């Protein structure tokens, strides 16, 4: 097979065969196909797209490029959850212990934050002692004992994605729906869970800017999951403002714990209840969504979700005394309040801008390998729809860096206040799944 012919065919918008896709992935991983040819093919895919069949076969070829995890020694239905990433997204920290407290088994691999988005691993590592790198036997033992373990991505899974993602990042070929879907799903499939819940975010602080794009990506990933016989469902959620009130590592851990104590912000609680119901149905713990929801609320009220969070932290070496006494967490040296300059209602909060500001405060990395400051970040005092008066605190910025006061002006500009009342927007918009006859079922939230 000749790589230039494959590139030529995709350039003309033709469908590649399974053999051609396999030849590309295999040859690229073996370093027999150079970056410049791989880049040309990726760009042709970006411009001409891929059929469903090609996307399934690309996912299969990527999956075959590395090892896969066999979770069959863990009894019960294993469920995984993946968010396409956003600002203030600490969902895994509260949702996963909560569903684990009701019997769902969660063996999850997470990532680090980059740019304006945060990463679950960085949030967990802000708890002193917490280890996110476990041997496979420790990982399995923790899931069996606690019901939940979260670790870093195993380097041996989906080798093709590691190489291709790095190449896409520097060749402007990230924003292709078939490439994103096969990249995310190959990693989820390799991680071995029976069920997958996807949280596909759209809006200013998300990967997909419009709801239509998020739906297209979600539907393709649900179909890929079905092709590989995993129960895959996708929520479409809004990232038109940060999730919850906290952005930044320690601030988000504290918010997750408070949520499990029954004191969470409404949009975050709504999201974890919606996702929790879906995961409990997927794992066959409940068949009635109302009963599933009541069970989740009960395990927040009786503290069982928080108990699992603490057992999980303890099992991975974390110091639980910080969760028992949240005031033990260190706080940033400097804090700056951002005050409203007018009366009205919060109309919008630019999630991406606050993600970038949070990065500049020290909470995130500009490039891979940069160090981060666990105490840095932003705590919102107002969300979209809430009334505000001139002089009220809109948010507080936290940093260890002495020269960041100028970010106050930028943070103020990220909030739009209107004179008219603004309705509180829902966070979860819809849930996409497949019916037994393989039609899409779209349930409005
Ligand atoms: N996240 C991934 O894992 N892959 C992509 O291609 C985009 C986002």
Tab-separated table of C-alpha atoms and ligand atoms in Angstrom:
chain	number	residue	atom	x	y	z
A	1	UNK	CA	0.000	0.000	0.000
A	2	UNK	CA	1.223	3.523	-0.736
A	3	UNK	CA	0.593	6.349	1.746
A	4	UNK	CA	0.441	9.071	-0.935
A	5	UNK	CA	-2.416	7.171	-2.630
A	6	UNK	CA	-4.338	7.007	0.677
A	7	UNK	CA	-3.854	10.766	1.172
A	8	UNK	CA	-4.897	11.378	-2.444
A	9	UNK	CA	-8.086	9.312	-2.008
A	10	UNK	CA	-9.107	11.131	1.158
A	11	UNK	CA	-8.281	14.469	-0.493
A	12	UNK	CA	-10.848	13.550	-3.182
A	13	UNK	CA	-13.356	12.773	-0.398
A	14	UNK	CA	-13.365	9.020	-0.979
A	15	UNK	CA	-14.009	6.425	1.718
A	16	UNK	CA	-10.889	4.656	2.952
A	17	UNK	CA	-10.906	0.892	3.400
A	18	UNK	CA	-10.309	-0.898	6.696
A	19	UNK	CA	-6.929	-2.026	5.340
A	20	UNK	CA	-5.910	1.524	4.418
A	21	UNK	CA	-6.875	2.853	7.865
A	22	UNK	CA	-4.993	-0.022	9.540
A	23	UNK	CA	-1.958	0.593	7.305
A	24	UNK	CA	-1.876	4.271	8.345
A	25	UNK	CA	-2.247	3.709	12.108
A	26	UNK	CA	0.123	0.774	12.211
A	27	UNK	CA	2.743	2.450	9.996
A	28	UNK	CA	2.566	5.693	11.960
A	29	UNK	CA	3.015	3.923	15.301
A	30	UNK	CA	5.998	1.996	13.931
A	31	UNK	CA	7.436	5.298	12.678
A	32	UNK	CA	7.437	4.007	9.096
A	33	UNK	CA	5.045	6.782	8.056
A	34	UNK	CA	6.561	10.228	8.681
A	35	UNK	CA	4.792	13.099	10.439
A	36	UNK	CA	4.401	15.077	7.202
A	37	UNK	CA	2.365	12.314	5.530
A	38	UNK	CA	0.316	11.689	8.673
A	39	UNK	CA	-0.367	15.449	8.919
A	40	UNK	CA	-1.500	15.579	5.298
A	41	UNK	CA	-3.943	12.728	5.855
A	42	UNK	CA	-5.239	14.270	9.108
A	43	UNK	CA	-5.847	17.560	7.297
A	44	UNK	CA	-7.681	15.745	4.478
A	45	UNK	CA	-9.853	14.017	7.130
A	46	UNK	CA	-10.539	17.408	8.756
A	47	UNK	CA	-11.676	18.840	5.438
A	48	UNK	CA	-13.494	15.851	3.898
A	49	UNK	CA	-14.702	14.013	7.020
A	50	UNK	CA	-15.128	10.297	7.543
A	51	UNK	CA	-18.097	7.975	7.225
A	52	UNK	CA	-19.379	6.129	10.292
A	53	UNK	CA	-17.796	2.937	9.013
A	54	UNK	CA	-14.414	4.612	8.622
A	55	UNK	CA	-14.688	6.138	12.111
A	56	UNK	CA	-15.494	2.744	13.684
A	57	UNK	CA	-12.524	1.211	11.883
A	58	UNK	CA	-10.227	4.078	12.873
A	59	UNK	CA	-11.300	3.575	16.509
A	60	UNK	CA	-10.596	-0.160	16.205
A	61	UNK	CA	-7.148	0.449	14.681
A	62	UNK	CA	-6.290	2.928	17.468
A	63	UNK	CA	-7.522	0.477	20.103
A	64	UNK	CA	-5.334	-2.250	18.575
A	65	UNK	CA	-2.264	0.007	18.774
A	66	UNK	CA	-1.873	-0.581	22.531
A	67	UNK	CA	-2.978	-2.737	25.446
A	68	UNK	CA	-6.511	-2.891	26.809
A	69	UNK	CA	-7.542	-3.277	30.435
A	70	UNK	CA	-9.424	-6.381	31.480
A	71	UNK	CA	-11.671	-5.449	34.420
A	72	UNK	CA	-13.425	-8.837	34.540
A	73	UNK	CA	-11.818	-9.720	37.886
A	74	UNK	CA	-13.836	-6.883	39.470
A	75	UNK	CA	-17.346	-8.161	40.207
A	76	UNK	CA	-20.339	-6.128	39.019
A	77	UNK	CA	-21.036	-3.735	36.179
A	78	UNK	CA	-18.210	-1.249	35.704
A	79	UNK	CA	-19.122	2.271	34.612
A	80	UNK	CA	-16.887	4.990	33.252
A	81	UNK	CA	-17.626	8.657	32.788
A	82	UNK	CA	-15.906	11.183	30.561
A	83	UNK	CA	-16.303	14.911	30.214
A	84	UNK	CA	-15.055	16.735	27.142
A	85	UNK	CA	-13.711	19.308	29.587
A	86	UNK	CA	-14.646	22.698	30.849
A	87	UNK	CA	-14.063	25.348	33.477
A	88	UNK	CA	-14.807	24.446	37.105
A	89	UNK	CA	-15.606	20.864	36.108
A	90	UNK	CA	-15.057	18.913	39.308
A	91	UNK	CA	-17.882	16.475	38.517
A	92	UNK	CA	-15.862	13.261	38.904
A	93	UNK	CA	-14.886	14.205	42.470
A	94	UNK	CA	-18.471	14.312	43.716
A	95	UNK	CA	-20.414	12.141	41.246
A	96	UNK	CA	-18.213	9.055	41.240
A	97	UNK	CA	-18.073	8.490	45.029
A	98	UNK	CA	-21.817	9.107	45.134
A	99	UNK	CA	-22.663	6.434	42.539
A	100	UNK	CA	-20.040	4.109	44.048
A	101	UNK	CA	-21.836	4.460	47.393
A	102	UNK	CA	-24.860	2.866	45.690
A	103	UNK	CA	-22.946	-0.068	44.225
A	104	UNK	CA	-21.616	1.148	40.856
A	105	UNK	CA	-18.001	0.113	40.275
A	106	UNK	CA	-15.853	2.879	38.787
A	107	UNK	CA	-12.319	2.273	37.466
A	108	UNK	CA	-11.388	5.592	35.934
A	109	UNK	CA	-8.410	7.049	34.158
A	110	UNK	CA	-8.256	10.828	34.087
A	111	UNK	CA	-6.088	13.558	32.644
A	112	UNK	CA	-4.308	16.717	33.697
A	113	UNK	CA	-5.406	20.249	32.950
A	114	UNK	CA	-3.984	22.187	30.052
A	115	UNK	CA	-4.689	25.763	28.988
A	116	UNK	CA	-7.989	27.077	30.298
A	117	UNK	CA	-9.416	23.675	31.310
A	118	UNK	CA	-8.688	21.917	34.580
A	119	UNK	CA	-7.882	18.240	35.076
A	120	UNK	CA	-9.172	15.783	37.662
A	121	UNK	CA	-5.659	14.520	38.469
A	122	UNK	CA	-4.438	17.997	39.433
A	123	UNK	CA	-7.479	18.486	41.648
A	124	UNK	CA	-6.912	15.163	43.404
A	125	UNK	CA	-3.207	15.876	43.864
A	126	UNK	CA	-4.046	19.027	45.796
A	127	UNK	CA	-5.022	16.675	48.656
A	128	UNK	CA	-1.710	16.039	50.486
A	129	UNK	CA	-0.352	12.522	49.983
A	130	UNK	CA	-2.801	11.573	47.210
A	131	UNK	CA	-1.278	9.133	44.679
A	132	UNK	CA	-2.702	9.022	41.183
A	133	UNK	CA	-0.175	6.537	39.895
A	134	UNK	CA	-1.059	3.016	41.092
A	135	UNK	CA	0.107	-0.368	39.850
A	136	UNK	CA	-2.643	-2.319	38.018
A	137	UNK	CA	-3.068	-4.607	41.040
A	138	UNK	CA	-3.434	-1.622	43.436
A	139	UNK	CA	-5.909	-0.021	41.003
A	140	UNK	CA	-8.066	-3.169	40.796
A	141	UNK	CA	-7.846	-3.764	44.577
A	142	UNK	CA	-9.032	-0.186	45.274
A	143	UNK	CA	-12.035	-0.554	42.948
A	144	UNK	CA	-12.933	-3.881	44.572
A	145	UNK	CA	-12.577	-2.531	48.127
A	146	UNK	CA	-13.939	1.013	47.798
A	147	UNK	CA	-15.948	0.857	44.561
A	148	UNK	CA	-13.882	3.659	43.026
A	149	UNK	CA	-10.359	4.401	41.897
A	150	UNK	CA	-9.096	7.288	39.751
A	151	UNK	CA	-5.601	7.145	38.272
A	152	UNK	CA	-3.567	8.732	35.470
A	153	UNK	CA	-3.840	7.430	31.933
A	154	UNK	CA	-1.950	4.134	31.515
A	155	UNK	CA	0.845	4.860	29.032
A	156	UNK	CA	0.450	1.488	27.355
A	157	UNK	CA	-3.161	2.039	26.223
A	158	UNK	CA	-3.927	3.470	22.755
A	159	UNK	CA	-0.383	4.366	21.708
A	160	UNK	CA	-1.676	5.776	18.416
A	161	UNK	CA	-3.683	8.450	20.228
A	162	UNK	CA	-0.690	9.733	22.147
A	163	UNK	CA	1.291	10.234	18.936
A	164	UNK	CA	-1.603	11.471	16.825
A	165	UNK	CA	-2.967	13.877	19.424
A	166	UNK	CA	0.444	15.539	19.789
A	167	UNK	CA	0.637	15.876	15.998
A	168	UNK	CA	-2.936	17.201	15.681
A	169	UNK	CA	-2.195	19.775	18.352
A	170	UNK	CA	0.535	21.395	16.224
A	171	UNK	CA	-1.042	20.959	12.769
A	172	UNK	CA	-4.465	22.572	13.396
A	173	UNK	CA	-6.201	19.212	12.974
A	174	UNK	CA	-7.829	18.847	16.395
A	175	UNK	CA	-11.281	20.104	15.435
A	176	UNK	CA	-12.538	17.176	13.385
A	177	UNK	CA	-15.544	15.341	14.830
A	178	UNK	CA	-14.479	11.827	13.618
A	179	UNK	CA	-10.923	12.392	14.914
A	180	UNK	CA	-12.144	13.649	18.310
A	181	UNK	CA	-14.724	10.857	18.621
A	182	UNK	CA	-12.242	8.072	17.772
A	183	UNK	CA	-9.602	9.606	20.074
A	184	UNK	CA	-11.920	9.815	23.089
A	185	UNK	CA	-13.712	6.522	22.483
A	186	UNK	CA	-10.581	4.462	21.813
A	187	UNK	CA	-9.304	5.488	25.263
A	188	UNK	CA	-12.636	4.790	26.944
A	189	UNK	CA	-12.961	1.389	25.259
A	190	UNK	CA	-9.370	0.462	26.153
A	191	UNK	CA	-10.102	1.256	29.818
A	192	UNK	CA	-12.439	-1.734	29.874
A	193	UNK	CA	-15.703	-0.529	31.490
A	194	UNK	CA	-19.064	-2.012	30.488
A	195	UNK	CA	-20.888	1.330	30.405
A	196	UNK	CA	-19.755	4.796	29.415
A	197	UNK	CA	-21.411	8.102	30.264
A	198	UNK	CA	-20.180	11.041	28.192
A	199	UNK	CA	-20.650	14.645	29.231
A	200	UNK	CA	-20.312	16.607	25.999
A	201	UNK	CA	-20.026	20.288	26.822
A	202	UNK	CA	-20.669	23.183	24.530
A	203	UNK	CA	-20.299	26.919	24.851
A	204	UNK	CA	-17.596	29.475	25.363
A	205	UNK	CA	-15.564	27.423	27.834
A	206	UNK	CA	-15.833	24.146	25.911
A	207	UNK	CA	-14.270	22.285	23.061
A	208	UNK	CA	-17.455	22.445	20.973
A	209	UNK	CA	-18.738	25.969	20.647
A	210	UNK	CA	-22.321	25.219	19.532
A	211	UNK	CA	-24.970	22.821	20.780
A	212	UNK	CA	-25.319	21.383	17.246
A	213	UNK	CA	-21.622	20.444	17.132
A	214	UNK	CA	-21.839	18.916	20.610
A	215	UNK	CA	-24.852	16.835	19.500
A	216	UNK	CA	-23.043	15.622	16.395
A	217	UNK	CA	-19.998	14.575	18.435
A	218	UNK	CA	-22.185	12.966	21.121
A	219	UNK	CA	-24.200	10.941	18.577
A	220	UNK	CA	-21.074	9.668	16.870
A	221	UNK	CA	-19.517	8.602	20.185
A	222	UNK	CA	-22.748	6.871	21.260
A	223	UNK	CA	-22.704	4.957	17.949
A	224	UNK	CA	-19.044	4.005	18.364
A	225	UNK	CA	-19.806	2.719	21.881
A	226	UNK	CA	-22.731	0.701	20.533
A	227	UNK	CA	-20.576	-0.752	17.712
A	228	UNK	CA	-18.205	-2.013	20.421
A	229	UNK	CA	-21.176	-3.285	22.478
A	230	UNK	CA	-20.856	-0.879	25.387
A	231	UNK	CA	-23.893	0.891	26.804
A	232	UNK	CA	-22.908	4.464	25.912
A	233	UNK	CA	-25.034	7.521	26.648
A	234	UNK	CA	-24.186	11.200	26.256
A	235	UNK	CA	-25.369	14.282	28.083
A	236	UNK	CA	-25.270	17.615	26.301
A	237	UNK	CA	-24.383	20.217	28.911
A	238	UNK	CA	-23.793	23.930	28.826
A	239	UNK	CA	-20.404	25.507	29.489
A	240	UNK	CA	-21.680	29.000	28.845
A	241	UNK	CA	-20.664	29.816	32.400
A	242	UNK	CA	-18.285	27.966	34.760
A	243	UNK	CA	-19.730	24.924	36.523
A	244	UNK	CA	-20.489	25.618	40.190
A	245	UNK	CA	-18.755	28.481	41.973
A	246	UNK	CA	-15.158	27.257	42.262
A	247	UNK	CA	-12.389	27.251	39.645
A	248	UNK	CA	-8.944	26.034	40.737
A	249	UNK	CA	-7.655	22.904	42.369
A	250	UNK	CA	-8.108	23.177	46.162
A	251	UNK	CA	-11.148	25.420	45.700
A	252	UNK	CA	-12.797	22.716	43.572
A	253	UNK	CA	-11.941	19.882	45.982
A	254	UNK	CA	-13.546	21.925	48.767
A	255	UNK	CA	-16.639	22.523	46.602
A	256	UNK	CA	-16.909	18.806	45.778
A	257	UNK	CA	-16.737	17.895	49.488
A	258	UNK	CA	-19.300	20.557	50.385
A	259	UNK	CA	-21.564	19.192	47.655
A	260	UNK	CA	-21.313	15.728	49.178
A	261	UNK	CA	-22.200	17.395	52.513
A	262	UNK	CA	-25.410	18.722	50.931
A	263	UNK	CA	-24.145	22.291	50.481
A	264	UNK	CA	-23.365	22.326	46.761
A	265	UNK	CA	-24.270	25.063	44.258
A	266	UNK	CA	-27.501	24.322	42.406
A	267	UNK	CA	-26.140	23.833	38.869
A	268	UNK	CA	-23.465	21.424	40.084
A	269	UNK	CA	-25.973	19.463	42.171
A	270	UNK	CA	-28.324	19.305	39.148
A	271	UNK	CA	-25.530	17.903	36.988
A	272	UNK	CA	-24.389	15.223	39.414
A	273	UNK	CA	-27.974	14.109	40.071
A	274	UNK	CA	-28.701	13.856	36.334
A	275	UNK	CA	-25.451	12.007	35.597
A	276	UNK	CA	-25.871	9.872	38.709
A	277	UNK	CA	-29.350	8.719	37.659
A	278	UNK	CA	-28.026	7.784	34.208
A	279	UNK	CA	-25.092	5.814	35.641
A	280	UNK	CA	-27.331	3.960	38.126
A	281	UNK	CA	-29.659	2.960	35.269
A	282	UNK	CA	-26.717	1.927	33.078
A	283	UNK	CA	-25.244	-0.193	35.877
A	284	UNK	CA	-28.675	-1.773	36.457
A	285	UNK	CA	-28.697	-0.706	40.111
A	286	UNK	CA	-32.104	0.926	39.521
A	287	UNK	CA	-34.604	0.727	36.675
A	288	UNK	CA	-36.756	3.627	37.864
A	289	UNK	CA	-35.103	7.058	37.445
A	290	UNK	CA	-37.187	8.560	40.276
A	291	UNK	CA	-35.979	5.911	42.737
A	292	UNK	CA	-32.401	6.372	41.513
A	293	UNK	CA	-32.607	10.120	42.088
A	294	UNK	CA	-34.092	9.651	45.565
A	295	UNK	CA	-31.260	7.240	46.437
A	296	UNK	CA	-28.627	9.753	45.317
A	297	UNK	CA	-30.214	12.517	47.390
A	298	UNK	CA	-30.435	10.150	50.373
A	299	UNK	CA	-26.719	9.279	50.104
A	300	UNK	CA	-25.827	12.961	50.075
A	301	UNK	CA	-28.007	13.593	53.129
A	302	UNK	CA	-26.780	10.584	55.123
A	303	UNK	CA	-23.122	11.215	54.232
A	304	UNK	CA	-22.545	7.847	52.488
A	305	UNK	CA	-21.266	9.505	49.288
A	306	UNK	CA	-18.749	11.545	51.296
A	307	UNK	CA	-17.750	8.413	53.200
A	308	UNK	CA	-16.815	6.696	49.901
A	309	UNK	CA	-14.874	9.794	48.806
A	310	UNK	CA	-12.846	9.645	52.027
A	311	UNK	CA	-12.237	5.894	51.712
A	312	UNK	CA	-11.077	6.399	48.121
A	313	UNK	CA	-8.701	9.219	49.138
A	314	UNK	CA	-7.356	7.144	52.021
A	315	UNK	CA	-6.872	4.070	49.807
A	316	UNK	CA	-4.732	6.172	47.453
A	317	UNK	CA	-2.581	7.614	50.239
A	318	UNK	CA	-4.364	10.975	50.685
A	319	UNK	CA	-4.631	12.683	54.065
A	320	UNK	CA	-8.317	12.473	54.981
A	321	UNK	CA	-7.948	14.949	57.846
A	322	UNK	CA	-8.093	17.728	55.197
A	323	UNK	CA	-11.533	16.510	54.115
A	324	UNK	CA	-12.725	16.331	57.729
A	325	UNK	CA	-11.537	19.878	58.337
A	326	UNK	CA	-11.578	21.837	55.071
A	327	UNK	CA	-10.007	24.848	56.834
A	328	UNK	CA	-6.763	22.815	56.984
A	329	UNK	CA	-6.191	23.367	53.254
A	330	UNK	CA	-3.706	26.190	52.618
A	331	UNK	CA	-5.059	29.441	51.175
A	332	UNK	CA	-3.419	31.721	48.637
A	333	UNK	CA	-1.256	34.615	49.789
A	334	UNK	CA	-3.196	37.243	47.810
A	335	UNK	CA	-6.913	37.636	47.182
A	336	UNK	CA	-8.642	40.285	45.086
A	337	UNK	CA	-12.368	40.951	45.073
A	338	UNK	CA	-14.086	41.884	41.814
A	339	UNK	CA	-16.975	44.295	42.405
A	340	UNK	CA	-19.967	44.969	40.180
A	341	UNK	CA	-20.070	48.467	38.728
A	342	UNK	CA	-23.816	48.437	38.164
A	343	UNK	CA	-27.177	47.159	39.359
A	344	UNK	CA	-28.963	44.428	37.419
A	345	UNK	CA	-28.922	40.713	36.705
A	346	UNK	CA	-25.953	38.594	35.665
A	347	UNK	CA	-26.527	37.839	31.979
A	348	UNK	CA	-23.360	35.905	31.143
A	349	UNK	CA	-20.041	34.813	32.649
A	350	UNK	CA	-17.368	34.067	30.062
A	351	UNK	CA	-16.133	30.622	31.137
A	352	UNK	CA	-13.157	30.560	28.801
A	353	UNK	CA	-11.915	33.970	29.951
A	354	UNK	CA	-12.217	32.936	33.615
A	355	UNK	CA	-10.387	29.691	32.770
A	356	UNK	CA	-7.571	31.730	31.232
A	357	UNK	CA	-7.484	34.157	34.165
A	358	UNK	CA	-7.396	31.220	36.555
A	359	UNK	CA	-4.421	29.824	34.611
A	360	UNK	CA	-2.647	33.184	34.928
A	361	UNK	CA	-3.361	33.191	38.658
A	362	UNK	CA	-1.359	29.946	38.792
A	363	UNK	CA	-4.108	27.297	38.781
A	364	UNK	CA	-3.343	25.942	35.301
A	365	UNK	CA	-0.551	25.223	32.856
A	366	UNK	CA	0.254	27.202	29.745
A	367	UNK	CA	2.229	24.242	28.440
A	368	UNK	CA	2.681	20.620	29.407
A	369	UNK	CA	4.985	20.139	32.397
A	370	UNK	CA	4.462	23.643	33.900
A	371	UNK	CA	3.949	23.540	37.647
A	372	UNK	CA	0.666	24.654	39.150
A	373	UNK	CA	-0.335	26.309	42.374
A	374	UNK	CA	-3.076	24.316	44.156
A	375	UNK	CA	-4.341	27.344	46.112
A	376	UNK	CA	-4.860	29.587	43.056
A	377	UNK	CA	-8.192	30.133	41.348
A	378	UNK	CA	-11.499	31.971	41.405
A	379	UNK	CA	-14.516	31.738	43.657
A	380	UNK	CA	-17.688	33.149	42.106
A	381	UNK	CA	-20.226	34.906	44.304
A	382	UNK	CA	-22.835	35.264	41.540
A	383	UNK	CA	-24.072	33.031	38.716
A	384	UNK	CA	-26.117	33.777	35.602
A	385	UNK	CA	-29.659	34.856	36.494
A	386	UNK	CA	-28.808	36.245	39.938
A	387	UNK	CA	-29.474	39.832	40.945
A	388	UNK	CA	-26.520	42.066	41.687
A	389	UNK	CA	-26.096	45.583	43.083
A	390	UNK	CA	-23.358	48.084	42.385
A	391	UNK	CA	-20.446	47.327	44.732
A	392	UNK	CA	-21.421	43.665	45.339
A	393	UNK	CA	-18.628	41.109	45.084
A	394	UNK	CA	-18.985	39.168	41.816
A	395	UNK	CA	-16.007	36.903	42.475
A	396	UNK	CA	-12.709	36.663	44.352
A	397	UNK	CA	-9.390	35.873	42.685
A	398	UNK	CA	-6.780	33.860	44.632
A	399	UNK	CA	-3.075	33.729	43.793
A	400	UNK	CA	0.423	33.316	45.205
A	401	UNK	CA	1.745	35.704	42.524
A	402	UNK	CA	2.292	39.263	43.666
A	403	UNK	CA	1.754	40.913	40.271
A	404	UNK	CA	-1.743	39.737	39.286
A	405	UNK	CA	-3.938	42.619	40.452
A	406	UNK	CA	-4.445	43.735	36.852
A	407	UNK	CA	-6.507	40.583	36.267
A	408	UNK	CA	-9.339	42.168	38.298
A	409	UNK	CA	-10.290	44.378	35.333
A	410	UNK	CA	-10.299	41.443	32.951
A	411	UNK	CA	-12.407	39.387	35.355
A	412	UNK	CA	-14.927	42.239	35.623
A	413	UNK	CA	-15.197	42.386	31.830
A	414	UNK	CA	-15.931	38.647	31.745
A	415	UNK	CA	-19.263	39.271	33.500
A	416	UNK	CA	-22.138	40.897	31.645
A	417	UNK	CA	-24.828	42.518	33.780
A	418	UNK	CA	-28.136	43.492	32.181
A	419	UNK	CA	-30.973	45.632	33.444
A	420	UNK	CA	-33.605	43.037	32.517
A	421	UNK	CA	-34.198	39.901	34.553
A	422	UNK	CA	-32.364	36.860	33.198
A	423	UNK	CA	-33.716	33.305	33.591
A	424	UNK	CA	-31.428	30.780	35.307
A	425	UNK	CA	-30.188	28.541	32.460
A	426	UNK	CA	-30.280	24.749	32.855
A	427	UNK	CA	-26.910	22.972	32.918
A	428	UNK	CA	-28.019	19.639	31.434
A	429	UNK	CA	-29.922	20.124	28.201
A	430	UNK	CA	-30.478	16.611	26.937
A	431	UNK	CA	-29.478	12.976	27.148
A	432	UNK	CA	-28.733	11.030	23.978
A	433	UNK	CA	-28.903	7.237	23.883
A	434	UNK	CA	-29.777	4.500	21.394
A	435	UNK	CA	-33.029	2.538	21.460
A	436	UNK	CA	-32.924	-1.276	21.048
A	437	UNK	CA	-33.739	-0.678	17.344
A	438	UNK	CA	-30.680	1.632	17.090
A	439	UNK	CA	-32.610	4.883	16.733
A	440	UNK	CA	-31.384	7.912	18.665
A	441	UNK	CA	-33.438	8.652	21.752
A	442	UNK	CA	-33.105	12.283	22.812
A	443	UNK	CA	-34.520	13.067	26.222
A	444	UNK	CA	-34.812	16.763	27.076
A	445	UNK	CA	-33.678	17.405	30.646
B	1	LIG	N1	-9.940	14.940	23.886
B	1	LIG	C1	-9.374	13.806	23.435
B	1	LIG	O1	-9.081	12.895	24.192
B	1	LIG	N2	-9.156	13.709	22.114
B	1	LIG	C2	-9.471	14.676	21.223
B	1	LIG	O2	-9.266	14.512	20.038
B	1	LIG	C3	-10.044	15.845	21.725
B	1	LIG	C4	-10.278	15.949	23.068
